[in-house]
Amino acid sequence: MVTPPLPDRLARLPVNVRPQLGETTDSYIRRLARANHLKPSYLHCFLCGPPFWLGKPQIERLAAVSGRSAKVLQHALSDASSPRGRAKPNPRALRLHQHKALTRLGVDLAVLIQHDALDGRMSIRAISEEWDVPSWLVRRVLTSSIFPERSTRRRRNALDEDAKELVTAMIAKRMGAMEIWTELMDTHNISTSLALLTLQIRDANRRRTAPGQSDQRRQTSGPI
């Protein structure tokens, strides 16, 4: 039996960037890429690895190039490959959800706190001051299994109105899904799935061709 060769060891990037607790993997990759003068789209594809070079980056590859252990990344990044992505609520999380400081005037502050952390721009202290809650409670929210399950998936795949306008304009320029994905990540710091962009392009093409088909049917139909 022949043992397959081990993959080459990935080189660590020169500039080390610390992951922010609660931010997304794509956000961390963008910050890591820019600190090392790389295009985020290039680093993202490189971290996904062969054979497809797209999808979700491999945590082991990210750990190798960032100089951070996979355990640290799994703890810090809200959507990394950890049990948090699919965990069921546990008693500790339920006690956290019932904490009075997390509900104010009917607003679930836990979801807002987690959203503030997704792009890695706000520190724990800044989020604590923003929502007037203690820092330990912010950390507890960002490391609990229940909140990323509810909010990260929605932010990861969905596009806000500004992003939708950008995508619509790019589709009008006849840009392909990969071109749009790259432009969003490298120029606008927006991450979304290639599949979602493909669906949007398909829908736009259907809307574009529908009026022409209707006119053709009207021209060919008539009294015999």
mmCIF file of C-alpha atoms in Angstrom:
data_model
loop_
_atom_site.group_PDB
_atom_site.id
_atom_site.type_symbol
_atom_site.label_atom_id
_atom_site.label_comp_id
_atom_site.label_asym_id
_atom_site.label_seq_id
_atom_site.Cartn_x
_atom_site.Cartn_y
_atom_site.Cartn_z
ATOM 1 C CA MET A 1 0.000 0.000 0.000
ATOM 2 C CA VAL A 2 1.408 3.360 -1.063
ATOM 3 C CA THR A 3 1.003 6.210 1.398
ATOM 4 C CA PRO A 4 -0.177 9.391 -0.351
ATOM 5 C CA PRO A 5 2.267 12.295 -0.050
ATOM 6 C CA LEU A 6 1.550 14.901 2.563
ATOM 7 C CA PRO A 7 0.507 18.322 1.256
ATOM 8 C CA ASP A 8 3.152 21.012 1.224
ATOM 9 C CA ARG A 9 3.257 23.114 4.357
ATOM 10 C CA LEU A 10 1.601 26.479 3.868
ATOM 11 C CA ALA A 11 3.761 29.503 4.529
ATOM 12 C CA ARG A 12 2.704 31.920 7.227
ATOM 13 C CA LEU A 13 1.869 35.432 6.023
ATOM 14 C CA PRO A 14 4.304 38.157 7.148
ATOM 15 C CA VAL A 15 1.727 40.349 8.903
ATOM 16 C CA ASN A 16 -0.141 38.747 11.775
ATOM 17 C CA VAL A 17 -3.745 39.883 12.310
ATOM 18 C CA ARG A 18 -5.670 39.056 15.442
ATOM 19 C CA PRO A 19 -9.222 37.735 14.934
ATOM 20 C CA GLN A 20 -11.937 39.689 16.689
ATOM 21 C CA LEU A 21 -14.311 37.696 18.844
ATOM 22 C CA GLY A 22 -17.593 37.174 16.999
ATOM 23 C CA GLU A 23 -16.544 38.301 13.503
ATOM 24 C CA THR A 24 -17.119 36.154 10.445
ATOM 25 C CA THR A 25 -14.465 34.116 8.686
ATOM 26 C CA ASP A 26 -14.803 36.220 5.530
ATOM 27 C CA SER A 27 -14.333 39.422 7.527
ATOM 28 C CA TYR A 28 -11.144 38.062 9.097
ATOM 29 C CA ILE A 29 -9.833 36.905 5.729
ATOM 30 C CA ARG A 30 -10.440 40.344 4.236
ATOM 31 C CA ARG A 31 -8.543 42.038 7.079
ATOM 32 C CA LEU A 32 -5.731 39.488 6.886
ATOM 33 C CA ALA A 33 -5.436 39.907 3.115
ATOM 34 C CA ARG A 34 -5.357 43.704 3.175
ATOM 35 C CA ALA A 35 -2.764 43.749 5.953
ATOM 36 C CA ASN A 36 -0.546 41.615 3.719
ATOM 37 C CA HIS A 37 -1.295 43.554 0.502
ATOM 38 C CA LEU A 38 -3.278 40.718 -1.051
ATOM 39 C CA LYS A 39 -6.649 40.738 -2.760
ATOM 40 C CA PRO A 40 -9.238 39.260 -0.361
ATOM 41 C CA SER A 41 -10.775 37.229 -3.196
ATOM 42 C CA TYR A 42 -7.396 35.628 -3.955
ATOM 43 C CA LEU A 43 -6.721 34.705 -0.324
ATOM 44 C CA HIS A 44 -10.272 33.402 0.113
ATOM 45 C CA CYS A 45 -9.931 31.070 -2.901
ATOM 46 C CA PHE A 46 -6.471 29.965 -1.773
ATOM 47 C CA LEU A 47 -7.813 29.065 1.670
ATOM 48 C CA CYS A 48 -10.656 27.052 0.162
ATOM 49 C CA GLY A 49 -8.049 25.003 -1.644
ATOM 50 C CA PRO A 50 -8.290 22.559 -4.560
ATOM 51 C CA PRO A 51 -10.096 21.242 -6.431
ATOM 52 C CA PHE A 52 -12.837 23.905 -6.452
ATOM 53 C CA TRP A 53 -11.128 26.944 -4.838
ATOM 54 C CA LEU A 54 -14.530 28.269 -3.773
ATOM 55 C CA GLY A 55 -16.967 27.738 -0.930
ATOM 56 C CA LYS A 56 -16.074 27.829 2.738
ATOM 57 C CA PRO A 57 -12.381 28.340 3.575
ATOM 58 C CA GLN A 58 -10.673 25.456 5.366
ATOM 59 C CA ILE A 59 -9.951 26.348 8.970
ATOM 60 C CA GLU A 60 -6.676 24.391 8.890
ATOM 61 C CA ARG A 61 -5.375 26.387 5.927
ATOM 62 C CA LEU A 62 -6.457 29.653 7.561
ATOM 63 C CA ALA A 63 -4.690 28.638 10.764
ATOM 64 C CA ALA A 64 -1.481 27.892 8.857
ATOM 65 C CA VAL A 65 -1.261 31.212 7.010
ATOM 66 C CA SER A 66 -2.487 33.372 9.904
ATOM 67 C CA GLY A 67 -0.238 31.875 12.594
ATOM 68 C CA ARG A 68 -3.259 31.257 14.801
ATOM 69 C CA SER A 69 -4.287 27.802 15.923
ATOM 70 C CA ALA A 70 -7.450 26.251 14.566
ATOM 71 C CA LYS A 71 -8.790 26.151 18.127
ATOM 72 C CA VAL A 72 -8.331 29.906 18.536
ATOM 73 C CA LEU A 73 -10.042 30.598 15.198
ATOM 74 C CA GLN A 74 -12.936 28.302 16.020
ATOM 75 C CA HIS A 75 -13.408 30.108 19.312
ATOM 76 C CA ALA A 76 -13.207 33.630 17.862
ATOM 77 C CA LEU A 77 -14.931 33.380 14.467
ATOM 78 C CA SER A 78 -18.691 33.138 14.595
ATOM 79 C CA ASP A 79 -19.100 30.877 11.555
ATOM 80 C CA ALA A 80 -15.929 28.781 11.733
ATOM 81 C CA SER A 81 -16.121 24.998 11.630
ATOM 82 C CA SER A 82 -17.102 24.477 15.233
ATOM 83 C CA PRO A 83 -20.128 23.055 17.072
ATOM 84 C CA ARG A 84 -21.548 26.564 17.264
ATOM 85 C CA GLY A 85 -22.626 26.350 13.635
ATOM 86 C CA ARG A 86 -25.084 23.571 14.365
ATOM 87 C CA ALA A 87 -25.343 23.339 18.130
ATOM 88 C CA LYS A 88 -28.620 23.037 19.943
ATOM 89 C CA PRO A 89 -29.334 25.425 22.808
ATOM 90 C CA ASN A 90 -27.811 24.217 26.034
ATOM 91 C CA PRO A 91 -28.808 25.175 29.598
ATOM 92 C CA ARG A 92 -25.996 27.727 29.794
ATOM 93 C CA ALA A 93 -27.201 29.398 26.583
ATOM 94 C CA LEU A 94 -30.800 29.383 27.781
ATOM 95 C CA ARG A 95 -29.790 31.064 31.040
ATOM 96 C CA LEU A 96 -27.946 33.653 28.997
ATOM 97 C CA HIS A 97 -30.985 34.247 26.788
ATOM 98 C CA GLN A 98 -33.088 34.899 29.879
ATOM 99 C CA HIS A 99 -30.649 37.495 31.239
ATOM 100 C CA LYS A 100 -32.605 40.735 31.797
ATOM 101 C CA ALA A 101 -29.745 42.889 30.497
ATOM 102 C CA LEU A 102 -30.162 41.341 27.054
ATOM 103 C CA THR A 103 -33.758 42.452 26.596
ATOM 104 C CA ARG A 104 -34.455 46.150 26.571
ATOM 105 C CA LEU A 105 -37.778 47.682 25.488
ATOM 106 C CA GLY A 106 -38.608 44.468 23.683
ATOM 107 C CA VAL A 107 -35.343 44.450 21.712
ATOM 108 C CA ASP A 108 -33.136 41.353 21.779
ATOM 109 C CA LEU A 109 -29.726 42.937 22.391
ATOM 110 C CA ALA A 110 -27.940 39.613 21.985
ATOM 111 C CA VAL A 111 -28.638 39.569 18.240
ATOM 112 C CA LEU A 112 -27.584 43.230 17.868
ATOM 113 C CA ILE A 113 -24.372 42.577 19.795
ATOM 114 C CA GLN A 114 -23.553 39.616 17.586
ATOM 115 C CA HIS A 115 -24.244 41.645 14.434
ATOM 116 C CA ASP A 116 -21.887 44.408 15.615
ATOM 117 C CA ALA A 117 -19.122 41.839 15.978
ATOM 118 C CA LEU A 118 -19.536 40.211 12.551
ATOM 119 C CA ASP A 119 -17.283 42.532 10.552
ATOM 120 C CA GLY A 120 -14.529 42.690 13.164
ATOM 121 C CA ARG A 121 -14.498 46.500 13.342
ATOM 122 C CA MET A 122 -15.724 46.905 16.909
ATOM 123 C CA SER A 123 -13.846 45.736 19.981
ATOM 124 C CA ILE A 124 -15.473 44.080 22.976
ATOM 125 C CA ARG A 125 -15.189 47.349 24.886
ATOM 126 C CA ALA A 126 -16.768 49.356 22.061
ATOM 127 C CA ILE A 127 -19.709 46.957 21.808
ATOM 128 C CA SER A 128 -20.070 47.027 25.596
ATOM 129 C CA GLU A 129 -20.253 50.832 25.573
ATOM 130 C CA GLU A 130 -22.573 50.899 22.563
ATOM 131 C CA TRP A 131 -25.236 48.777 24.277
ATOM 132 C CA ASP A 132 -24.436 49.668 27.893
ATOM 133 C CA VAL A 133 -23.787 46.094 29.028
ATOM 134 C CA PRO A 134 -20.722 44.681 30.826
ATOM 135 C CA SER A 135 -17.850 43.321 28.747
ATOM 136 C CA TRP A 136 -18.183 39.851 30.268
ATOM 137 C CA LEU A 137 -21.767 39.685 28.994
ATOM 138 C CA VAL A 138 -20.685 40.643 25.474
ATOM 139 C CA ARG A 139 -18.084 37.848 25.522
ATOM 140 C CA ARG A 140 -20.695 35.401 26.801
ATOM 141 C CA VAL A 141 -23.045 36.333 23.941
ATOM 142 C CA LEU A 142 -20.332 35.899 21.312
ATOM 143 C CA THR A 143 -19.211 32.510 22.610
ATOM 144 C CA SER A 144 -22.689 31.108 23.197
ATOM 145 C CA SER A 145 -23.989 28.514 20.750
ATOM 146 C CA ILE A 146 -27.495 29.889 20.420
ATOM 147 C CA PHE A 147 -26.998 33.349 18.916
ATOM 148 C CA PRO A 148 -24.685 32.721 15.922
ATOM 149 C CA GLU A 149 -27.110 29.983 14.845
ATOM 150 C CA ARG A 150 -29.908 32.544 14.550
ATOM 151 C CA SER A 151 -28.118 35.531 13.085
ATOM 152 C CA THR A 152 -24.875 34.667 11.306
ATOM 153 C CA ARG A 153 -26.494 32.557 8.606
ATOM 154 C CA ARG A 154 -28.862 35.364 7.688
ATOM 155 C CA ARG A 155 -26.059 37.930 7.446
ATOM 156 C CA ARG A 156 -23.758 35.567 5.582
ATOM 157 C CA ASN A 157 -26.083 34.847 2.644
ATOM 158 C CA ALA A 158 -28.380 37.835 2.493
ATOM 159 C CA LEU A 159 -27.592 41.168 0.853
ATOM 160 C CA ASP A 160 -28.779 44.502 2.189
ATOM 161 C CA GLU A 161 -30.410 47.090 -0.077
ATOM 162 C CA ASP A 162 -27.151 48.893 -0.928
ATOM 163 C CA ALA A 163 -25.479 45.625 -1.892
ATOM 164 C CA LYS A 164 -28.481 44.609 -3.987
ATOM 165 C CA GLU A 165 -28.204 47.866 -5.930
ATOM 166 C CA LEU A 166 -24.526 47.180 -6.588
ATOM 167 C CA VAL A 167 -25.286 43.668 -7.806
ATOM 168 C CA THR A 168 -28.123 44.905 -10.019
ATOM 169 C CA ALA A 169 -25.806 47.456 -11.643
ATOM 170 C CA MET A 170 -23.133 44.798 -12.245
ATOM 171 C CA ILE A 171 -25.659 42.413 -13.768
ATOM 172 C CA ALA A 172 -26.758 45.237 -16.087
ATOM 173 C CA LYS A 173 -23.121 45.460 -17.242
ATOM 174 C CA ARG A 174 -23.299 41.755 -18.161
ATOM 175 C CA MET A 175 -20.802 40.765 -15.481
ATOM 176 C CA GLY A 176 -20.691 37.090 -14.542
ATOM 177 C CA ALA A 177 -21.258 35.653 -11.085
ATOM 178 C CA MET A 178 -17.540 35.157 -10.419
ATOM 179 C CA GLU A 179 -16.748 38.699 -11.569
ATOM 180 C CA ILE A 180 -19.435 40.124 -9.287
ATOM 181 C CA TRP A 181 -18.317 37.987 -6.336
ATOM 182 C CA THR A 182 -14.731 39.185 -6.771
ATOM 183 C CA GLU A 183 -15.732 42.833 -7.161
ATOM 184 C CA LEU A 184 -17.921 42.731 -4.053
ATOM 185 C CA MET A 185 -15.194 41.197 -1.909
ATOM 186 C CA ASP A 186 -12.200 43.187 -3.173
ATOM 187 C CA THR A 187 -13.785 46.616 -3.662
ATOM 188 C CA HIS A 188 -16.838 46.762 -1.431
ATOM 189 C CA ASN A 189 -15.932 44.418 1.479
ATOM 190 C CA ILE A 190 -19.079 42.399 0.901
ATOM 191 C CA SER A 191 -19.184 38.606 1.118
ATOM 192 C CA THR A 192 -21.933 36.473 -0.325
ATOM 193 C CA SER A 193 -22.251 33.082 -1.959
ATOM 194 C CA LEU A 194 -21.553 32.460 -5.620
ATOM 195 C CA ALA A 195 -24.743 30.398 -5.803
ATOM 196 C CA LEU A 196 -26.847 33.355 -4.659
ATOM 197 C CA LEU A 197 -25.310 35.596 -7.321
ATOM 198 C CA THR A 198 -25.899 32.940 -9.967
ATOM 199 C CA LEU A 199 -29.576 32.801 -9.029
ATOM 200 C CA GLN A 200 -29.858 36.591 -9.170
ATOM 201 C CA ILE A 201 -28.295 36.682 -12.627
ATOM 202 C CA ARG A 202 -30.657 33.952 -13.814
ATOM 203 C CA ASP A 203 -33.687 35.819 -12.456
ATOM 204 C CA ALA A 204 -32.509 39.072 -14.050
ATOM 205 C CA ASN A 205 -32.074 37.342 -17.408
ATOM 206 C CA ARG A 206 -35.557 35.886 -17.160
ATOM 207 C CA ARG A 207 -37.036 39.306 -16.452
ATOM 208 C CA ARG A 208 -35.040 40.790 -19.319
ATOM 209 C CA THR A 209 -36.231 38.223 -21.867
ATOM 210 C CA ALA A 210 -39.834 37.937 -20.668
ATOM 211 C CA PRO A 211 -41.120 41.175 -22.330
ATOM 212 C CA GLY A 212 -39.516 40.241 -25.664
ATOM 213 C CA GLN A 213 -41.113 36.813 -25.576
ATOM 214 C CA SER A 214 -44.503 38.367 -24.851
ATOM 215 C CA ASP A 215 -44.138 40.784 -27.791
ATOM 216 C CA GLN A 216 -43.155 37.947 -30.104
ATOM 217 C CA ARG A 217 -46.169 35.914 -29.053
ATOM 218 C CA ARG A 218 -48.445 38.889 -29.698
ATOM 219 C CA GLN A 219 -46.919 39.402 -33.164
ATOM 220 C CA THR A 220 -47.240 35.748 -34.204
ATOM 221 C CA SER A 221 -50.736 35.313 -32.769
ATOM 222 C CA GLY A 222 -53.806 36.698 -34.466
ATOM 223 C CA PRO A 223 -56.899 35.723 -36.445
ATOM 224 C CA ILE A 224 -56.428 32.805 -38.808
#
